[in-house]
PDB file of C-alpha atoms in Angstrom:
ATOM      1  CA  UNK A 242     117.778  83.406  93.327  1.00  0.00           C
ATOM      2  CA  UNK A 243     114.262  82.672  94.540  1.00  0.00           C
ATOM      3  CA  UNK A 244     111.932  85.632  94.174  1.00  0.00           C
ATOM      4  CA  UNK A 245     108.574  85.954  95.902  1.00  0.00           C
ATOM      5  CA  UNK A 246     106.137  88.682  96.858  1.00  0.00           C
ATOM      6  CA  UNK A 247     105.903  90.254 100.280  1.00  0.00           C
ATOM      7  CA  UNK A 248     102.106  90.310 100.275  1.00  0.00           C
ATOM      8  CA  UNK A 249      99.743  90.809  97.368  1.00  0.00           C
ATOM      9  CA  UNK A 250     100.545  93.597  94.917  1.00  0.00           C
ATOM     10  CA  UNK A 251      98.572  96.814  95.065  1.00  0.00           C
ATOM     11  CA  UNK A 252      96.598  97.327  91.836  1.00  0.00           C
ATOM     12  CA  UNK A 253      94.804 100.551  90.993  1.00  0.00           C
ATOM     13  CA  UNK A 254      93.717 102.671  88.057  1.00  0.00           C
ATOM     14  CA  UNK A 255      95.033 106.155  87.367  1.00  0.00           C
ATOM     15  CA  UNK A 256      94.424 108.796  84.772  1.00  0.00           C
ATOM     16  CA  UNK A 257      97.269 109.832  82.483  1.00  0.00           C
ATOM     17  CA  UNK A 258      98.074 113.510  82.962  1.00  0.00           C
ATOM     18  CA  UNK A 259      99.171 113.773  79.310  1.00  0.00           C
ATOM     19  CA  UNK A 260      96.305 112.156  77.397  1.00  0.00           C
ATOM     20  CA  UNK A 261      93.584 111.565  80.012  1.00  0.00           C
ATOM     21  CA  UNK A 262      93.454 107.806  79.319  1.00  0.00           C
ATOM     22  CA  UNK A 263      93.060 105.401  82.220  1.00  0.00           C
ATOM     23  CA  UNK A 264      95.917 103.012  82.958  1.00  0.00           C
ATOM     24  CA  UNK A 265      96.668 100.410  85.632  1.00  0.00           C
ATOM     25  CA  UNK A 266      99.497 100.672  88.169  1.00  0.00           C
ATOM     26  CA  UNK A 267     100.758  97.563  89.962  1.00  0.00           C
ATOM     27  CA  UNK A 268     103.082  97.947  92.972  1.00  0.00           C
ATOM     28  CA  UNK A 269     105.134  94.920  94.054  1.00  0.00           C
ATOM     29  CA  UNK A 270     107.256  94.390  97.154  1.00  0.00           C
ATOM     30  CA  UNK A 271     109.704  91.680  96.129  1.00  0.00           C
ATOM     31  CA  UNK A 272     111.667  89.312  98.335  1.00  0.00           C
ATOM     32  CA  UNK A 273     114.694  87.251  97.373  1.00  0.00           C
ATOM     33  CA  UNK A 274     115.194  84.190  99.523  1.00  0.00           C
ATOM     34  CA  UNK A 275     112.839  85.725 102.125  1.00  0.00           C
ATOM     35  CA  UNK A 276     114.584  89.120 102.383  1.00  0.00           C
ATOM     36  CA  UNK A 277     113.511  92.467 100.939  1.00  0.00           C
ATOM     37  CA  UNK A 278     115.121  92.672  97.512  1.00  0.00           C
ATOM     38  CA  UNK A 279     113.316  95.276  95.418  1.00  0.00           C
ATOM     39  CA  UNK A 280     110.256  97.438  94.981  1.00  0.00           C
ATOM     40  CA  UNK A 281     108.649  97.514  91.537  1.00  0.00           C
ATOM     41  CA  UNK A 282     106.080  99.875  90.066  1.00  0.00           C
ATOM     42  CA  UNK A 283     104.515  98.778  86.769  1.00  0.00           C
ATOM     43  CA  UNK A 284     102.405 101.232  84.777  1.00  0.00           C
ATOM     44  CA  UNK A 285     100.283  99.371  82.219  1.00  0.00           C
ATOM     45  CA  UNK A 286      99.213 101.582  79.306  1.00  0.00           C
ATOM     46  CA  UNK A 287      97.276 100.916  76.114  1.00  0.00           C
ATOM     47  CA  UNK A 288      96.985 103.281  73.207  1.00  0.00           C
ATOM     48  CA  UNK A 289      94.832 101.784  70.466  1.00  0.00           C
ATOM     49  CA  UNK A 290      96.212  98.313  69.790  1.00  0.00           C
ATOM     50  CA  UNK A 291      99.512  99.011  71.538  1.00  0.00           C
ATOM     51  CA  UNK A 292      99.852  97.529  75.020  1.00  0.00           C
ATOM     52  CA  UNK A 293     102.975  98.483  76.925  1.00  0.00           C
ATOM     53  CA  UNK A 294     104.314  98.313  80.456  1.00  0.00           C
ATOM     54  CA  UNK A 295     106.677 100.836  81.998  1.00  0.00           C
ATOM     55  CA  UNK A 296     108.400  99.017  84.849  1.00  0.00           C
ATOM     56  CA  UNK A 297     110.549 100.789  87.439  1.00  0.00           C
ATOM     57  CA  UNK A 298     112.503  98.771  90.002  1.00  0.00           C
ATOM     58  CA  UNK A 299     114.200 100.138  93.126  1.00  0.00           C
ATOM     59  CA  UNK A 300     117.198  98.299  94.618  1.00  0.00           C
ATOM     60  CA  UNK A 301     119.136  99.268  97.677  1.00  0.00           C
ATOM     61  CA  UNK A 302     119.342  99.048 101.383  1.00  0.00           C
ATOM     62  CA  UNK A 303     115.843  98.599 102.789  1.00  0.00           C
ATOM     63  CA  UNK A 304     116.618  97.469 106.309  1.00  0.00           C
ATOM     64  CA  UNK A 305     117.403 100.831 107.898  1.00  0.00           C
ATOM     65  CA  UNK A 306     116.209 104.416 107.790  1.00  0.00           C
ATOM     66  CA  UNK A 307     118.930 105.341 105.320  1.00  0.00           C
ATOM     67  CA  UNK A 308     117.895 105.723 101.712  1.00  0.00           C
ATOM     68  CA  UNK A 309     121.496 106.189 100.571  1.00  0.00           C
ATOM     69  CA  UNK A 310     122.702 103.619  98.100  1.00  0.00           C
ATOM     70  CA  UNK A 311     119.337 103.053  96.464  1.00  0.00           C
ATOM     71  CA  UNK A 312     119.124 103.028  92.689  1.00  0.00           C
ATOM     72  CA  UNK A 313     116.150 102.810  90.348  1.00  0.00           C
ATOM     73  CA  UNK A 314     116.093 101.183  86.928  1.00  0.00           C
ATOM     74  CA  UNK A 315     113.401 101.597  84.297  1.00  0.00           C
ATOM     75  CA  UNK A 316     112.278  99.771  81.185  1.00  0.00           C
ATOM     76  CA  UNK A 317     109.532  99.798  78.602  1.00  0.00           C
ATOM     77  CA  UNK A 318     108.061  96.451  77.572  1.00  0.00           C
ATOM     78  CA  UNK A 319     105.899  96.440  74.491  1.00  0.00           C
ATOM     79  CA  UNK A 320     105.642  95.966  70.762  1.00  0.00           C
ATOM     80  CA  UNK A 321     108.492  96.869  68.454  1.00  0.00           C
ATOM     81  CA  UNK A 322     108.540  96.985  64.668  1.00  0.00           C
ATOM     82  CA  UNK A 323     109.240  93.645  63.048  1.00  0.00           C
ATOM     83  CA  UNK A 324     108.926  91.530  66.215  1.00  0.00           C
ATOM     84  CA  UNK A 325     106.169  89.011  66.871  1.00  0.00           C
ATOM     85  CA  UNK A 326     106.483  89.306  70.667  1.00  0.00           C
ATOM     86  CA  UNK A 327     106.902  92.343  72.937  1.00  0.00           C
ATOM     87  CA  UNK A 328     110.453  93.388  73.778  1.00  0.00           C
ATOM     88  CA  UNK A 329     112.014  95.172  76.746  1.00  0.00           C
ATOM     89  CA  UNK A 330     114.259  98.213  76.510  1.00  0.00           C
ATOM     90  CA  UNK A 331     116.079 100.027  79.301  1.00  0.00           C
ATOM     91  CA  UNK A 332     114.875 103.630  79.677  1.00  0.00           C
ATOM     92  CA  UNK A 333     115.541 106.452  82.124  1.00  0.00           C
ATOM     93  CA  UNK A 334     114.117 105.323  85.486  1.00  0.00           C
ATOM     94  CA  UNK A 335     110.926 106.628  87.077  1.00  0.00           C
ATOM     95  CA  UNK A 336     110.406 109.346  84.470  1.00  0.00           C
ATOM     96  CA  UNK A 337     106.874 110.427  85.426  1.00  0.00           C
ATOM     97  CA  UNK A 338     107.435 110.322  89.190  1.00  0.00           C
ATOM     98  CA  UNK A 339     108.736 113.202  91.299  1.00  0.00           C
ATOM     99  CA  UNK A 340     112.151 112.850  92.873  1.00  0.00           C
ATOM    100  CA  UNK A 341     112.080 111.257  96.312  1.00  0.00           C
ATOM    101  CA  UNK A 342     114.746 109.729  98.552  1.00  0.00           C
ATOM    102  CA  UNK A 343     112.887 106.417  98.312  1.00  0.00           C
ATOM    103  CA  UNK A 344     113.665 106.196  94.578  1.00  0.00           C
ATOM    104  CA  UNK A 345     117.330 106.747  95.360  1.00  0.00           C
ATOM    105  CA  UNK A 346     119.333 107.663  92.279  1.00  0.00           C
ATOM    106  CA  UNK A 347     117.128 107.398  89.197  1.00  0.00           C
ATOM    107  CA  UNK A 348     119.474 105.872  86.662  1.00  0.00           C
ATOM    108  CA  UNK A 349     119.566 107.186  83.129  1.00  0.00           C
ATOM    109  CA  UNK A 350     119.529 104.573  80.382  1.00  0.00           C
ATOM    110  CA  UNK A 351     123.273 105.014  79.906  1.00  0.00           C
ATOM    111  CA  UNK A 352     123.992 104.659  83.642  1.00  0.00           C
ATOM    112  CA  UNK A 353     121.746 101.592  83.949  1.00  0.00           C
ATOM    113  CA  UNK A 354     123.514  99.782  81.123  1.00  0.00           C
ATOM    114  CA  UNK A 355     126.800 100.144  83.071  1.00  0.00           C
ATOM    115  CA  UNK A 356     125.433  98.972  86.466  1.00  0.00           C
ATOM    116  CA  UNK A 357     126.462  95.693  88.101  1.00  0.00           C
ATOM    117  CA  UNK A 358     122.801  95.303  89.160  1.00  0.00           C
ATOM    118  CA  UNK A 359     121.571  95.222  85.546  1.00  0.00           C
ATOM    119  CA  UNK A 360     121.296  91.414  85.500  1.00  0.00           C
ATOM    120  CA  UNK A 361     119.271  91.485  88.740  1.00  0.00           C
ATOM    121  CA  UNK A 362     117.018  94.149  87.232  1.00  0.00           C
ATOM    122  CA  UNK A 363     116.308  91.962  84.195  1.00  0.00           C
ATOM    123  CA  UNK A 364     115.726  89.020  86.536  1.00  0.00           C
ATOM    124  CA  UNK A 365     113.027  90.969  88.391  1.00  0.00           C
ATOM    125  CA  UNK A 366     111.437  92.187  85.132  1.00  0.00           C
ATOM    126  CA  UNK A 367     111.392  88.653  83.676  1.00  0.00           C
ATOM    127  CA  UNK A 368     109.934  87.293  86.906  1.00  0.00           C
ATOM    128  CA  UNK A 369     107.169  89.931  86.968  1.00  0.00           C
ATOM    129  CA  UNK A 370     106.301  89.328  83.310  1.00  0.00           C
ATOM    130  CA  UNK A 371     106.064  85.585  83.823  1.00  0.00           C
ATOM    131  CA  UNK A 372     104.416  85.366  87.262  1.00  0.00           C
ATOM    132  CA  UNK A 373     102.155  88.386  87.756  1.00  0.00           C
ATOM    133  CA  UNK A 374      98.871  87.695  85.924  1.00  0.00           C
ATOM    134  CA  UNK A 375      97.939  91.384  85.632  1.00  0.00           C
ATOM    135  CA  UNK A 376     101.261  92.394  84.056  1.00  0.00           C
ATOM    136  CA  UNK A 377     101.515  89.241  81.937  1.00  0.00           C
ATOM    137  CA  UNK A 378      98.026  89.436  80.457  1.00  0.00           C
ATOM    138  CA  UNK A 379      98.429  93.140  79.690  1.00  0.00           C
ATOM    139  CA  UNK A 380     101.789  92.875  77.923  1.00  0.00           C
ATOM    140  CA  UNK A 381     101.111  89.633  76.078  1.00  0.00           C
ATOM    141  CA  UNK A 382      97.390  90.347  75.590  1.00  0.00           C
ATOM    142  CA  UNK A 383      96.535  86.830  76.624  1.00  0.00           C
ATOM    143  CA  UNK A 384      93.714  85.831  78.884  1.00  0.00           C
ATOM    144  CA  UNK A 385      94.914  84.382  82.143  1.00  0.00           C
ATOM    145  CA  UNK A 386      92.772  83.102  84.971  1.00  0.00           C
ATOM    146  CA  UNK A 387      91.610  85.952  87.172  1.00  0.00           C
ATOM    147  CA  UNK A 388      93.998  86.432  90.001  1.00  0.00           C
ATOM    148  CA  UNK A 389      92.950  86.685  93.627  1.00  0.00           C
ATOM    149  CA  UNK A 390      94.755  90.046  93.451  1.00  0.00           C
ATOM    150  CA  UNK A 391      92.248  91.528  91.002  1.00  0.00           C
ATOM    151  CA  UNK A 392      89.724  92.119  93.772  1.00  0.00           C
ATOM    152  CA  UNK A 393      92.223  94.428  95.469  1.00  0.00           C
ATOM    153  CA  UNK A 394      92.073  96.987  92.643  1.00  0.00           C
ATOM    154  CA  UNK A 395      91.140 100.395  93.892  1.00  0.00           C
ATOM    155  CA  UNK A 396      89.361 102.079  90.985  1.00  0.00           C
ATOM    156  CA  UNK A 397      89.314 105.561  92.433  1.00  0.00           C
ATOM    157  CA  UNK A 398      92.968 105.620  93.539  1.00  0.00           C
ATOM    158  CA  UNK A 399      91.922 106.286  97.150  1.00  0.00           C
ATOM    159  CA  UNK A 400      93.757 104.853 100.110  1.00  0.00           C
ATOM    160  CA  UNK A 401      97.340 105.109 101.290  1.00  0.00           C
ATOM    161  CA  UNK A 402      99.797 106.412  98.742  1.00  0.00           C
ATOM    162  CA  UNK A 403     102.545 104.257  97.261  1.00  0.00           C
ATOM    163  CA  UNK A 404     105.311 105.670  99.458  1.00  0.00           C
ATOM    164  CA  UNK A 405     103.200 105.357 102.610  1.00  0.00           C
ATOM    165  CA  UNK A 406     102.760 101.674 101.799  1.00  0.00           C
ATOM    166  CA  UNK A 407     106.509 101.337 101.130  1.00  0.00           C
ATOM    167  CA  UNK A 408     107.341 102.756 104.543  1.00  0.00           C
ATOM    168  CA  UNK A 409     104.734 100.557 106.270  1.00  0.00           C
ATOM    169  CA  UNK A 410     105.967  97.432 104.498  1.00  0.00           C
ATOM    170  CA  UNK A 411     109.607  98.162 105.310  1.00  0.00           C
ATOM    171  CA  UNK A 412     108.770  98.882 108.945  1.00  0.00           C
ATOM    172  CA  UNK A 413     107.121  95.435 109.192  1.00  0.00           C
ATOM    173  CA  UNK A 414     110.236  93.764 107.741  1.00  0.00           C
ATOM    174  CA  UNK A 415     112.555  95.168 110.428  1.00  0.00           C
TER     175      UNK A 415
END
């Protein structure tokens, strides 16, 4: 499977509604072998010395107006006790986001662990962690060369919303 991006990711800062801290959100439109494969939303948080990413990935039919059949997986990537490197754990999908047909069925942790798409989910997560400089440098706290994507960050969160961009991107792919 050859993954690539359908355009540069959208990177912006948001304020956490729980603690008021600023965090970065990175939206990816992912292709596999040139066809729409998944949509990923990575929320990059830091609390003190703890850097973690909450990554949600949507799979499903993207080529028509139907949103039926879509499923969303979620994971947390970050430090765990006793480990030298961050680890990933499946969690309930898209927890902080309101229900929407574009998310499809938000899988619980238990449901996700039983899904045939679980290996594809981990493939997308691994690919994002290894190829996206914003996600990689946040999770692994390593300096990476500044990406050409960094200039696209919208610090005030203005501009089209995530789902508007999803619809526009999918319309282009048809």
